[in-house]
mmCIF file of C-alpha atoms and ligand atoms in Angstrom:
data_model
loop_
_atom_site.group_PDB
_atom_site.id
_atom_site.type_symbol
_atom_site.label_atom_id
_atom_site.label_comp_id
_atom_site.label_asym_id
_atom_site.label_seq_id
_atom_site.Cartn_x
_atom_site.Cartn_y
_atom_site.Cartn_z
ATOM 1 C CA MET A 1 -21.631 -2.649 19.512
ATOM 2 C CA GLU A 2 -21.604 0.789 18.014
ATOM 3 C CA ARG A 3 -19.304 1.245 15.068
ATOM 4 C CA LYS A 4 -17.274 4.363 14.562
ATOM 5 C CA TYR A 5 -18.522 6.445 11.643
ATOM 6 C CA THR A 6 -16.454 6.149 8.494
ATOM 7 C CA GLN A 7 -17.091 7.318 4.955
ATOM 8 C CA THR A 8 -18.347 4.784 2.450
ATOM 9 C CA ILE A 9 -16.198 3.709 -0.458
ATOM 10 C CA HIS A 10 -16.971 1.034 -3.019
ATOM 11 C CA VAL A 11 -14.569 -1.738 -3.934
ATOM 12 C CA GLY A 12 -16.290 -2.995 -7.036
ATOM 13 C CA THR A 13 -19.894 -3.355 -5.947
ATOM 14 C CA THR A 14 -18.978 -3.988 -2.311
ATOM 15 C CA PRO A 15 -19.583 -1.011 -0.031
ATOM 16 C CA ILE A 16 -16.943 -0.495 2.659
ATOM 17 C CA GLY A 17 -17.332 1.705 5.735
ATOM 18 C CA GLY A 18 -20.355 3.792 6.675
ATOM 19 C CA GLY A 19 -21.786 0.982 8.795
ATOM 20 C CA HIS A 20 -21.819 -1.536 5.933
ATOM 21 C CA PRO A 21 -21.038 -5.144 6.881
ATOM 22 C CA ILE A 22 -17.394 -5.758 7.748
ATOM 23 C CA SER A 23 -15.674 -7.493 4.854
ATOM 24 C CA ILE A 24 -13.179 -10.309 5.086
ATOM 25 C CA GLN A 25 -10.172 -9.977 2.818
ATOM 26 C CA SER A 26 -7.494 -12.437 1.995
ATOM 27 C CA MET A 27 -4.609 -12.655 -0.397
ATOM 28 C CA THR A 28 -3.759 -15.360 -2.888
ATOM 29 C CA ASN A 29 -0.389 -17.076 -2.645
ATOM 30 C CA THR A 30 -0.333 -18.404 -6.198
ATOM 31 C CA ASP A 31 1.794 -16.831 -8.921
ATOM 32 C CA THR A 32 -0.559 -14.079 -10.103
ATOM 33 C CA ALA A 33 0.607 -14.551 -13.701
ATOM 34 C CA ASN A 34 -0.744 -18.101 -13.464
ATOM 35 C CA VAL A 35 -4.354 -17.176 -14.135
ATOM 36 C CA ARG A 36 -5.743 -20.677 -13.785
ATOM 37 C CA ALA A 37 -4.201 -21.353 -10.388
ATOM 38 C CA THR A 38 -5.043 -17.893 -9.087
ATOM 39 C CA VAL A 39 -8.675 -18.067 -10.203
ATOM 40 C CA ALA A 40 -9.037 -21.550 -8.693
ATOM 41 C CA GLN A 41 -7.737 -20.329 -5.359
ATOM 42 C CA ILE A 42 -10.003 -17.281 -5.400
ATOM 43 C CA HIS A 43 -13.042 -19.506 -6.009
ATOM 44 C CA LEU A 44 -12.118 -21.630 -2.992
ATOM 45 C CA LEU A 45 -11.577 -18.532 -0.870
ATOM 46 C CA GLN A 46 -14.917 -17.073 -1.882
ATOM 47 C CA LYS A 47 -16.612 -20.331 -0.968
ATOM 48 C CA ALA A 48 -14.998 -20.149 2.462
ATOM 49 C CA GLY A 49 -16.417 -16.644 3.001
ATOM 50 C CA CYS A 50 -13.834 -14.281 1.530
ATOM 51 C CA ASP A 51 -15.478 -11.018 0.396
ATOM 52 C CA ILE A 52 -12.579 -9.231 -1.276
ATOM 53 C CA ILE A 53 -9.377 -10.697 -2.701
ATOM 54 C CA ARG A 54 -5.959 -9.099 -3.106
ATOM 55 C CA VAL A 55 -3.256 -10.372 -5.387
ATOM 56 C CA ALA A 56 0.409 -9.434 -5.478
ATOM 57 C CA VAL A 57 1.473 -7.635 -8.649
ATOM 58 C CA PRO A 58 5.256 -7.876 -8.664
ATOM 59 C CA ASP A 59 5.803 -7.449 -12.397
ATOM 60 C CA GLN A 60 4.218 -6.663 -15.740
ATOM 61 C CA ASN A 61 3.255 -10.305 -16.409
ATOM 62 C CA ALA A 62 1.243 -10.349 -13.223
ATOM 63 C CA ALA A 63 -0.318 -6.973 -14.036
ATOM 64 C CA GLU A 64 -1.379 -8.185 -17.478
ATOM 65 C CA ALA A 65 -3.037 -11.260 -16.014
ATOM 66 C CA LEU A 66 -5.407 -9.187 -13.879
ATOM 67 C CA GLY A 67 -8.088 -8.690 -16.520
ATOM 68 C CA LYS A 68 -8.367 -12.405 -17.177
ATOM 69 C CA ILE A 69 -8.531 -13.106 -13.451
ATOM 70 C CA ARG A 70 -11.131 -10.375 -12.927
ATOM 71 C CA SER A 71 -13.393 -11.788 -15.626
ATOM 72 C CA GLN A 72 -13.492 -15.213 -13.993
ATOM 73 C CA ILE A 73 -14.191 -14.319 -10.353
ATOM 74 C CA HIS A 74 -17.191 -12.997 -8.487
ATOM 75 C CA ILE A 75 -15.617 -10.949 -5.713
ATOM 76 C CA PRO A 76 -13.765 -7.628 -5.986
ATOM 77 C CA LEU A 77 -10.109 -7.810 -6.978
ATOM 78 C CA ILE A 78 -7.430 -5.623 -5.424
ATOM 79 C CA ALA A 79 -3.967 -5.230 -6.929
ATOM 80 C CA ASP A 80 -1.106 -5.016 -4.443
ATOM 81 C CA ILE A 81 1.573 -2.763 -5.875
ATOM 82 C CA HIS A 82 4.843 -1.503 -4.517
ATOM 83 C CA PHE A 83 6.915 1.310 -6.005
ATOM 84 C CA ASP A 84 6.092 0.862 -9.723
ATOM 85 C CA HIS A 85 3.482 3.298 -11.052
ATOM 86 C CA GLN A 86 3.423 1.551 -14.439
ATOM 87 C CA LEU A 87 2.128 -1.615 -12.763
ATOM 88 C CA ALA A 88 -0.599 0.451 -11.120
ATOM 89 C CA LEU A 89 -1.623 1.934 -14.467
ATOM 90 C CA THR A 90 -1.709 -1.502 -16.099
ATOM 91 C CA ALA A 91 -3.720 -2.900 -13.188
ATOM 92 C CA LEU A 92 -6.271 -0.127 -13.597
ATOM 93 C CA GLU A 93 -6.481 -0.715 -17.333
ATOM 94 C CA GLN A 94 -7.059 -4.370 -16.610
ATOM 95 C CA GLY A 95 -10.119 -3.453 -14.555
ATOM 96 C CA VAL A 96 -9.143 -4.105 -10.939
ATOM 97 C CA ASP A 97 -11.573 -2.912 -8.283
ATOM 98 C CA GLY A 98 -9.002 -1.513 -5.883
ATOM 99 C CA LEU A 99 -5.342 -0.679 -5.506
ATOM 100 C CA ARG A 100 -3.161 -1.231 -2.481
ATOM 101 C CA LEU A 101 -0.387 1.238 -2.940
ATOM 102 C CA ASN A 102 1.402 3.933 -0.988
ATOM 103 C CA PRO A 103 1.447 7.014 -3.208
ATOM 104 C CA GLY A 104 4.565 8.396 -1.517
ATOM 105 C CA ASN A 105 6.500 5.354 -2.683
ATOM 106 C CA ILE A 106 5.866 5.443 -6.405
ATOM 107 C CA GLY A 107 8.143 8.315 -7.340
ATOM 108 C CA SER A 108 7.589 11.744 -8.878
ATOM 109 C CA LYS A 109 4.469 13.863 -8.543
ATOM 110 C CA ASP A 110 3.712 13.238 -12.220
ATOM 111 C CA LYS A 111 3.690 9.485 -11.732
ATOM 112 C CA ILE A 112 1.416 9.771 -8.711
ATOM 113 C CA ARG A 113 -0.832 12.162 -10.597
ATOM 114 C CA ALA A 114 -1.130 9.717 -13.501
ATOM 115 C CA VAL A 115 -2.146 6.870 -11.187
ATOM 116 C CA VAL A 116 -4.595 9.006 -9.234
ATOM 117 C CA ALA A 117 -6.173 10.329 -12.427
ATOM 118 C CA ALA A 118 -6.625 6.796 -13.777
ATOM 119 C CA ALA A 119 -8.042 5.566 -10.450
ATOM 120 C CA LYS A 120 -10.417 8.512 -10.269
ATOM 121 C CA GLU A 121 -11.629 7.984 -13.794
ATOM 122 C CA ARG A 122 -12.506 4.380 -12.990
ATOM 123 C CA MET A 123 -13.730 5.141 -9.455
ATOM 124 C CA VAL A 124 -11.235 2.696 -8.013
ATOM 125 C CA PRO A 125 -10.316 3.213 -4.355
ATOM 126 C CA ILE A 126 -6.765 3.135 -3.066
ATOM 127 C CA ARG A 127 -5.706 1.540 0.199
ATOM 128 C CA ILE A 128 -2.745 3.088 1.894
ATOM 129 C CA GLY A 129 -1.011 0.355 3.859
ATOM 130 C CA VAL A 130 1.650 1.360 6.343
ATOM 131 C CA ASN A 131 3.620 -1.088 8.449
ATOM 132 C CA SER A 132 6.947 -1.112 10.224
ATOM 133 C CA GLY A 133 8.775 -1.902 6.987
ATOM 134 C CA SER A 134 7.401 1.120 5.183
ATOM 135 C CA LEU A 135 8.372 3.859 7.656
ATOM 136 C CA SER A 136 10.702 6.504 6.286
ATOM 137 C CA LYS A 137 13.964 7.456 8.010
ATOM 138 C CA GLU A 138 12.581 10.908 8.781
ATOM 139 C CA ILE A 139 9.496 9.495 10.460
ATOM 140 C CA LEU A 140 11.553 7.009 12.442
ATOM 141 C CA THR A 141 13.949 9.740 13.579
ATOM 142 C CA GLN A 142 11.117 11.962 14.669
ATOM 143 C CA TYR A 143 8.807 9.429 16.295
ATOM 144 C CA GLY A 144 10.808 6.238 16.771
ATOM 145 C CA TYR A 145 8.958 3.001 16.123
ATOM 146 C CA THR A 146 5.688 4.039 17.743
ATOM 147 C CA PRO A 147 1.987 4.172 16.926
ATOM 148 C CA GLU A 148 2.500 7.887 16.170
ATOM 149 C CA ALA A 149 5.073 6.939 13.528
ATOM 150 C CA LEU A 150 2.694 4.548 11.762
ATOM 151 C CA VAL A 151 -0.148 7.041 11.863
ATOM 152 C CA GLU A 152 1.939 10.020 10.730
ATOM 153 C CA SER A 153 3.348 7.973 7.877
ATOM 154 C CA ALA A 154 -0.162 6.958 6.791
ATOM 155 C CA LEU A 155 -1.324 10.565 7.001
ATOM 156 C CA GLU A 156 1.552 11.713 4.791
ATOM 157 C CA HIS A 157 0.340 9.359 2.070
ATOM 158 C CA VAL A 158 -3.255 10.416 2.654
ATOM 159 C CA MET A 159 -2.304 14.051 2.238
ATOM 160 C CA ILE A 160 -0.724 13.362 -1.146
ATOM 161 C CA LEU A 161 -4.015 11.923 -2.366
ATOM 162 C CA GLU A 162 -6.147 14.599 -0.760
ATOM 163 C CA LYS A 163 -4.090 17.336 -2.391
ATOM 164 C CA MET A 164 -4.921 15.732 -5.721
ATOM 165 C CA GLY A 165 -8.600 15.802 -4.823
ATOM 166 C CA TYR A 166 -8.816 12.051 -4.303
ATOM 167 C CA GLU A 167 -10.738 10.717 -1.338
ATOM 168 C CA ALA A 168 -11.721 7.124 -2.146
ATOM 169 C CA ILE A 169 -9.226 6.020 0.471
ATOM 170 C CA LYS A 170 -8.919 3.146 2.895
ATOM 171 C CA ILE A 171 -6.074 2.962 5.379
ATOM 172 C CA SER A 172 -4.226 0.313 7.333
ATOM 173 C CA VAL A 173 -1.522 0.741 9.974
ATOM 174 C CA LYS A 174 -0.676 -2.854 10.847
ATOM 175 C CA ALA A 175 2.123 -3.920 13.150
ATOM 176 C CA SER A 176 3.156 -7.406 14.137
ATOM 177 C CA SER A 177 2.658 -6.504 17.798
ATOM 178 C CA VAL A 178 -0.926 -6.639 19.024
ATOM 179 C CA LEU A 179 -0.573 -3.665 21.356
ATOM 180 C CA MET A 180 1.174 -1.513 18.801
ATOM 181 C CA THR A 181 -1.516 -2.334 16.229
ATOM 182 C CA VAL A 182 -4.396 -1.562 18.558
ATOM 183 C CA LYS A 183 -2.859 1.727 19.734
ATOM 184 C CA SER A 184 -2.083 2.771 16.154
ATOM 185 C CA TYR A 185 -5.613 2.176 14.912
ATOM 186 C CA ARG A 186 -7.123 3.932 17.933
ATOM 187 C CA LEU A 187 -5.004 6.977 17.166
ATOM 188 C CA LEU A 188 -5.719 6.838 13.452
ATOM 189 C CA SER A 189 -9.462 6.509 13.941
ATOM 190 C CA GLN A 190 -9.447 9.738 15.987
ATOM 191 C CA LYS A 191 -7.796 11.574 13.116
ATOM 192 C CA VAL A 192 -9.603 10.389 9.998
ATOM 193 C CA SER A 193 -13.017 9.196 8.934
ATOM 194 C CA TYR A 194 -11.771 7.054 6.054
ATOM 195 C CA PRO A 195 -12.642 3.363 6.316
ATOM 196 C CA LEU A 196 -9.970 1.295 8.019
ATOM 197 C CA HIS A 197 -8.604 -2.082 7.023
ATOM 198 C CA ILE A 198 -7.437 -3.823 10.177
ATOM 199 C CA GLY A 199 -5.211 -6.762 11.000
ATOM 200 C CA ILE A 200 -1.992 -7.824 12.633
ATOM 201 C CA THR A 201 0.731 -8.053 10.035
ATOM 202 C CA GLU A 202 3.080 -11.027 9.922
ATOM 203 C CA ALA A 203 1.032 -12.438 12.783
ATOM 204 C CA GLY A 204 2.760 -15.804 12.557
ATOM 205 C CA THR A 205 1.846 -19.410 12.038
ATOM 206 C CA GLU A 206 -1.652 -20.822 12.234
ATOM 207 C CA PHE A 207 -1.770 -21.233 16.018
ATOM 208 C CA SER A 208 -0.010 -18.130 17.351
ATOM 209 C CA GLY A 209 -1.058 -15.963 14.435
ATOM 210 C CA THR A 210 -4.710 -16.832 14.973
ATOM 211 C CA ILE A 211 -4.476 -15.883 18.634
ATOM 212 C CA LYS A 212 -2.691 -12.598 17.959
ATOM 213 C CA SER A 213 -5.054 -11.675 15.134
ATOM 214 C CA SER A 214 -8.108 -12.511 17.202
ATOM 215 C CA MET A 215 -6.882 -10.375 20.091
ATOM 216 C CA GLY A 216 -5.957 -7.385 17.972
ATOM 217 C CA ILE A 217 -8.828 -7.454 15.511
ATOM 218 C CA GLY A 218 -11.286 -8.436 18.249
ATOM 219 C CA ALA A 219 -10.221 -5.568 20.514
ATOM 220 C CA LEU A 220 -10.547 -3.040 17.709
ATOM 221 C CA LEU A 221 -13.880 -4.324 16.461
ATOM 222 C CA MET A 222 -15.246 -4.194 19.995
ATOM 223 C CA GLU A 223 -14.341 -0.509 20.032
ATOM 224 C CA GLY A 224 -16.200 -0.046 16.751
ATOM 225 C CA ILE A 225 -12.992 0.339 14.736
ATOM 226 C CA GLY A 226 -12.479 -1.531 11.470
ATOM 227 C CA ASP A 227 -14.361 -1.854 8.187
ATOM 228 C CA THR A 228 -12.450 -4.675 6.536
ATOM 229 C CA ILE A 229 -10.280 -7.336 8.160
ATOM 230 C CA ARG A 230 -7.431 -9.567 7.113
ATOM 231 C CA ILE A 231 -5.891 -12.365 9.101
ATOM 232 C CA SER A 232 -2.261 -12.614 7.989
ATOM 233 C CA LEU A 233 -1.115 -16.158 8.650
ATOM 234 C CA THR A 234 1.759 -18.271 7.473
ATOM 235 C CA ALA A 235 -0.838 -20.812 6.429
ATOM 236 C CA ASP A 236 -3.287 -21.667 3.683
ATOM 237 C CA PRO A 237 -5.286 -18.487 2.883
ATOM 238 C CA ILE A 238 -8.448 -20.554 3.441
ATOM 239 C CA THR A 239 -7.465 -20.691 7.102
ATOM 240 C CA GLU A 240 -7.219 -16.895 7.121
ATOM 241 C CA VAL A 241 -10.781 -16.649 5.885
ATOM 242 C CA ASN A 242 -12.022 -19.282 8.331
ATOM 243 C CA VAL A 243 -10.442 -17.400 11.223
ATOM 244 C CA GLY A 244 -11.911 -14.121 9.953
ATOM 245 C CA MET A 245 -15.366 -15.706 9.822
ATOM 246 C CA GLU A 246 -15.028 -16.985 13.381
ATOM 247 C CA ILE A 247 -13.930 -13.581 14.671
ATOM 248 C CA LEU A 248 -16.897 -11.848 13.063
ATOM 249 C CA LYS A 249 -19.363 -14.544 14.134
ATOM 250 C CA GLY A 250 -17.977 -14.560 17.656
ATOM 251 C CA LEU A 251 -18.628 -10.833 17.921
ATOM 252 C CA GLY A 252 -22.097 -11.112 16.417
ATOM 253 C CA LEU A 253 -20.962 -9.146 13.356
ATOM 254 C CA ARG A 254 -21.762 -11.917 10.923
ATOM 255 C CA LYS A 255 -24.420 -14.584 10.996
ATOM 256 C CA GLY A 256 -23.589 -18.207 10.447
ATOM 257 C CA LEU A 257 -22.984 -21.578 11.966
ATOM 258 C CA GLN A 258 -21.427 -21.647 15.423
ATOM 259 C CA ILE A 259 -20.141 -24.812 16.988
ATOM 260 C CA ILE A 260 -19.694 -24.954 20.719
ATOM 261 C CA SER A 261 -18.107 -27.894 22.469
ATOM 262 C CA CYS A 262 -17.155 -28.598 26.044
ATOM 263 C CA PRO A 263 -13.549 -28.738 27.200
ATOM 264 C CA THR A 264 -14.045 -32.338 28.492
ATOM 265 C CA CYS A 265 -13.461 -33.280 32.102
ATOM 266 C CA GLY A 266 -13.303 -36.366 34.327
ATOM 267 C CA ARG A 267 -16.948 -37.150 33.476
ATOM 268 C CA THR A 268 -16.189 -37.560 29.768
ATOM 269 C CA ARG A 269 -16.515 -41.174 28.573
ATOM 270 C CA ILE A 270 -16.309 -40.515 24.854
ATOM 271 C CA ASP A 271 -13.593 -39.433 22.429
ATOM 272 C CA LEU A 272 -15.031 -35.948 22.289
ATOM 273 C CA ILE A 273 -12.049 -34.292 20.638
ATOM 274 C CA HIS A 274 -12.423 -36.596 17.646
ATOM 275 C CA LEU A 275 -16.216 -36.285 17.600
ATOM 276 C CA ALA A 276 -16.123 -32.483 17.728
ATOM 277 C CA LYS A 277 -13.714 -32.413 14.791
ATOM 278 C CA GLN A 278 -15.978 -34.776 12.836
ATOM 279 C CA VAL A 279 -18.987 -32.562 13.509
ATOM 280 C CA GLU A 280 -17.041 -29.474 12.465
ATOM 281 C CA LYS A 281 -16.022 -31.093 9.208
ATOM 282 C CA ALA A 282 -19.459 -32.514 8.461
ATOM 283 C CA LEU A 283 -21.085 -29.119 8.982
ATOM 284 C CA VAL A 284 -18.860 -27.203 6.556
ATOM 285 C CA PRO A 285 -21.693 -27.065 3.955
ATOM 286 C CA TYR A 286 -23.909 -25.444 6.597
ATOM 287 C CA GLN A 287 -21.579 -22.496 7.322
ATOM 288 C CA LYS A 288 -24.184 -19.932 6.313
ATOM 289 C CA LEU A 289 -26.944 -21.383 8.490
ATOM 290 C CA ASN A 290 -27.554 -19.203 11.490
ATOM 291 C CA ILE A 291 -27.582 -22.035 14.026
ATOM 292 C CA THR A 292 -25.546 -23.125 17.032
ATOM 293 C CA VAL A 293 -24.580 -26.760 17.389
ATOM 294 C CA ALA A 294 -23.187 -28.178 20.635
ATOM 295 C CA VAL A 295 -20.935 -31.173 21.083
ATOM 296 C CA MET A 296 -20.823 -32.090 24.756
ATOM 297 C CA GLY A 297 -18.962 -34.702 26.720
ATOM 298 C CA CYS A 298 -21.666 -36.001 29.047
ATOM 299 C CA ALA A 299 -25.410 -36.419 28.961
ATOM 300 C CA VAL A 300 -25.873 -35.286 32.570
ATOM 301 C CA ASN A 301 -24.554 -31.753 32.286
ATOM 302 C CA GLY A 302 -24.178 -31.337 28.520
ATOM 303 C CA PRO A 303 -27.728 -30.346 27.499
ATOM 304 C CA GLY A 304 -28.004 -27.869 30.353
ATOM 305 C CA GLU A 305 -24.591 -26.342 29.788
ATOM 306 C CA ALA A 306 -25.411 -25.943 26.100
ATOM 307 C CA ARG A 307 -28.978 -24.768 26.603
ATOM 308 C CA GLU A 308 -28.586 -21.945 24.076
ATOM 309 C CA ALA A 309 -27.609 -24.347 21.282
ATOM 310 C CA ASP A 310 -30.213 -25.099 18.603
ATOM 311 C CA TYR A 311 -28.964 -28.665 18.272
ATOM 312 C CA GLY A 312 -26.561 -30.738 20.266
ATOM 313 C CA ILE A 313 -25.162 -34.126 21.019
ATOM 314 C CA ALA A 314 -23.730 -35.457 24.240
ATOM 315 C CA GLY A 315 -21.866 -38.682 24.759
ATOM 316 C CA GLY A 316 -21.838 -41.111 27.647
ATOM 317 C CA ASN A 317 -20.906 -44.681 28.390
ATOM 318 C CA GLY A 318 -21.544 -46.098 24.944
ATOM 319 C CA GLU A 319 -24.847 -44.292 24.693
ATOM 320 C CA GLY A 320 -25.430 -40.721 23.580
ATOM 321 C CA ILE A 321 -28.240 -38.231 23.286
ATOM 322 C CA ILE A 322 -29.411 -35.664 20.831
ATOM 323 C CA PHE A 323 -30.912 -32.510 22.230
ATOM 324 C CA ARG A 324 -32.566 -29.388 20.956
ATOM 325 C CA LYS A 325 -32.512 -26.170 22.999
ATOM 326 C CA GLY A 326 -31.590 -28.150 26.106
ATOM 327 C CA GLU A 327 -34.373 -30.762 25.675
ATOM 328 C CA ILE A 328 -33.434 -34.362 24.945
ATOM 329 C CA VAL A 329 -35.076 -35.550 21.718
ATOM 330 C CA ALA A 330 -33.432 -38.970 21.198
ATOM 331 C CA LYS A 331 -31.139 -41.543 22.771
ATOM 332 C CA MET A 332 -28.954 -43.854 20.719
ATOM 333 C CA PRO A 333 -25.692 -45.736 20.595
ATOM 334 C CA GLU A 334 -22.768 -43.344 20.475
ATOM 335 C CA THR A 335 -21.734 -44.583 17.053
ATOM 336 C CA GLU A 336 -24.988 -43.251 15.544
ATOM 337 C CA LEU A 337 -24.773 -39.778 17.064
ATOM 338 C CA LEU A 338 -23.035 -37.976 14.248
ATOM 339 C CA LEU A 339 -25.254 -39.236 11.430
ATOM 340 C CA SER A 340 -28.438 -38.697 13.414
ATOM 341 C CA LEU A 341 -27.405 -35.151 14.263
ATOM 342 C CA LEU A 342 -26.730 -34.438 10.593
ATOM 343 C CA ASP A 343 -30.068 -35.971 9.590
ATOM 344 C CA LEU A 344 -31.890 -33.795 12.090
ATOM 345 C CA ILE A 345 -30.130 -30.593 11.006
ATOM 346 C CA GLN A 346 -30.614 -31.385 7.342
ATOM 347 C CA SER A 347 -34.291 -32.253 7.731
ATOM 348 C CA GLU A 348 -34.981 -28.958 9.455
ATOM 349 C CA ASN A 349 -32.574 -26.816 7.390
ATOM 350 C CA PRO A 350 -32.216 -28.176 3.865
ATOM 351 C CA VAL A 351 -29.040 -26.738 2.313
ATOM 352 C CA HIS A 352 -30.180 -26.975 -1.285
HETATM 353 FE FE1 SF4 B 1 -17.534 -32.271 31.759
HETATM 354 FE FE2 SF4 B 1 -19.967 -32.945 30.893
HETATM 355 FE FE3 SF4 B 1 -19.339 -30.344 31.201
HETATM 356 FE FE4 SF4 B 1 -18.221 -31.729 29.239
HETATM 357 S S1 SF4 B 1 -20.413 -31.282 29.460
HETATM 358 S S2 SF4 B 1 -17.186 -30.372 30.674
HETATM 359 S S3 SF4 B 1 -18.025 -33.750 30.140
HETATM 360 S S4 SF4 B 1 -19.518 -31.888 32.807
#
């Protein structure tokens, strides 16, 4: 799919926009001032596929921890700051790679100018993040709670930065409604060529939030809109990254392991739900392998239905098969399927 042109900015060494790979972002939920816990969580998130990490900076203690965090991680660090320009200045001094901050919300022109000057000096981009909670009374009176309101609000912040000659900008206009989000980003992408950070905000719990995020982010990405993504779930941030990976892989925007499995039907004579989960878990170390693995419920239709899979297993009445690209390569008792599949994958694709 063709991606909409956006300018390139750099968050640390990671290029964003301009056709560069779409990055997955997440946010830690540890106390940022607790360096050890925050660094540990960032390492886990990076392992799961997170490209850029954002941390909340609610106070000076958190801001002063950023340098120590930065020195112990290997992905770009973004400081999330609301209202307090001093926190932004400290974050920049501490060496963060990006700021998430709405310039219109940090007070006087002088304060904004100080932050912009410090960001410019360090070549640190700023993400303007507008959502329903950040709309001003004036905007709401003029536009109501509409996509136009989100976009106009974002553009107001953009203009403040542009007037100060600052253009290393990324923008988000997230809503908790899928339709509102999609319409807002469509409108925004017609008006600016800055890279866009997309997502559904406050999407919900793991199940419903994953569905809403997949719909909204998926729809936008299919229209070529979006340079970085975040899945906002009331769940472990690792889940956010896993969902982000699946969205990108599902759209062919990122390579990696894909597991397909049949929905089961009256022909199924195996506990396929359990088996599919076991396969998924066992293949976690193979996430970066560009292969498709199928887990099918019956040997009669399974290999054919999963012809495109590189490897697959199908269960039957106590006996199962292993197949490769639709061709059966071995038959064995069902209980041996999982280990044999892993052996085969490992022998042909050593991880280490
Ligand atoms: Fe049913 Fe077999 Fe198809 Fe699974 S692979 S849905 S068990 S026919």
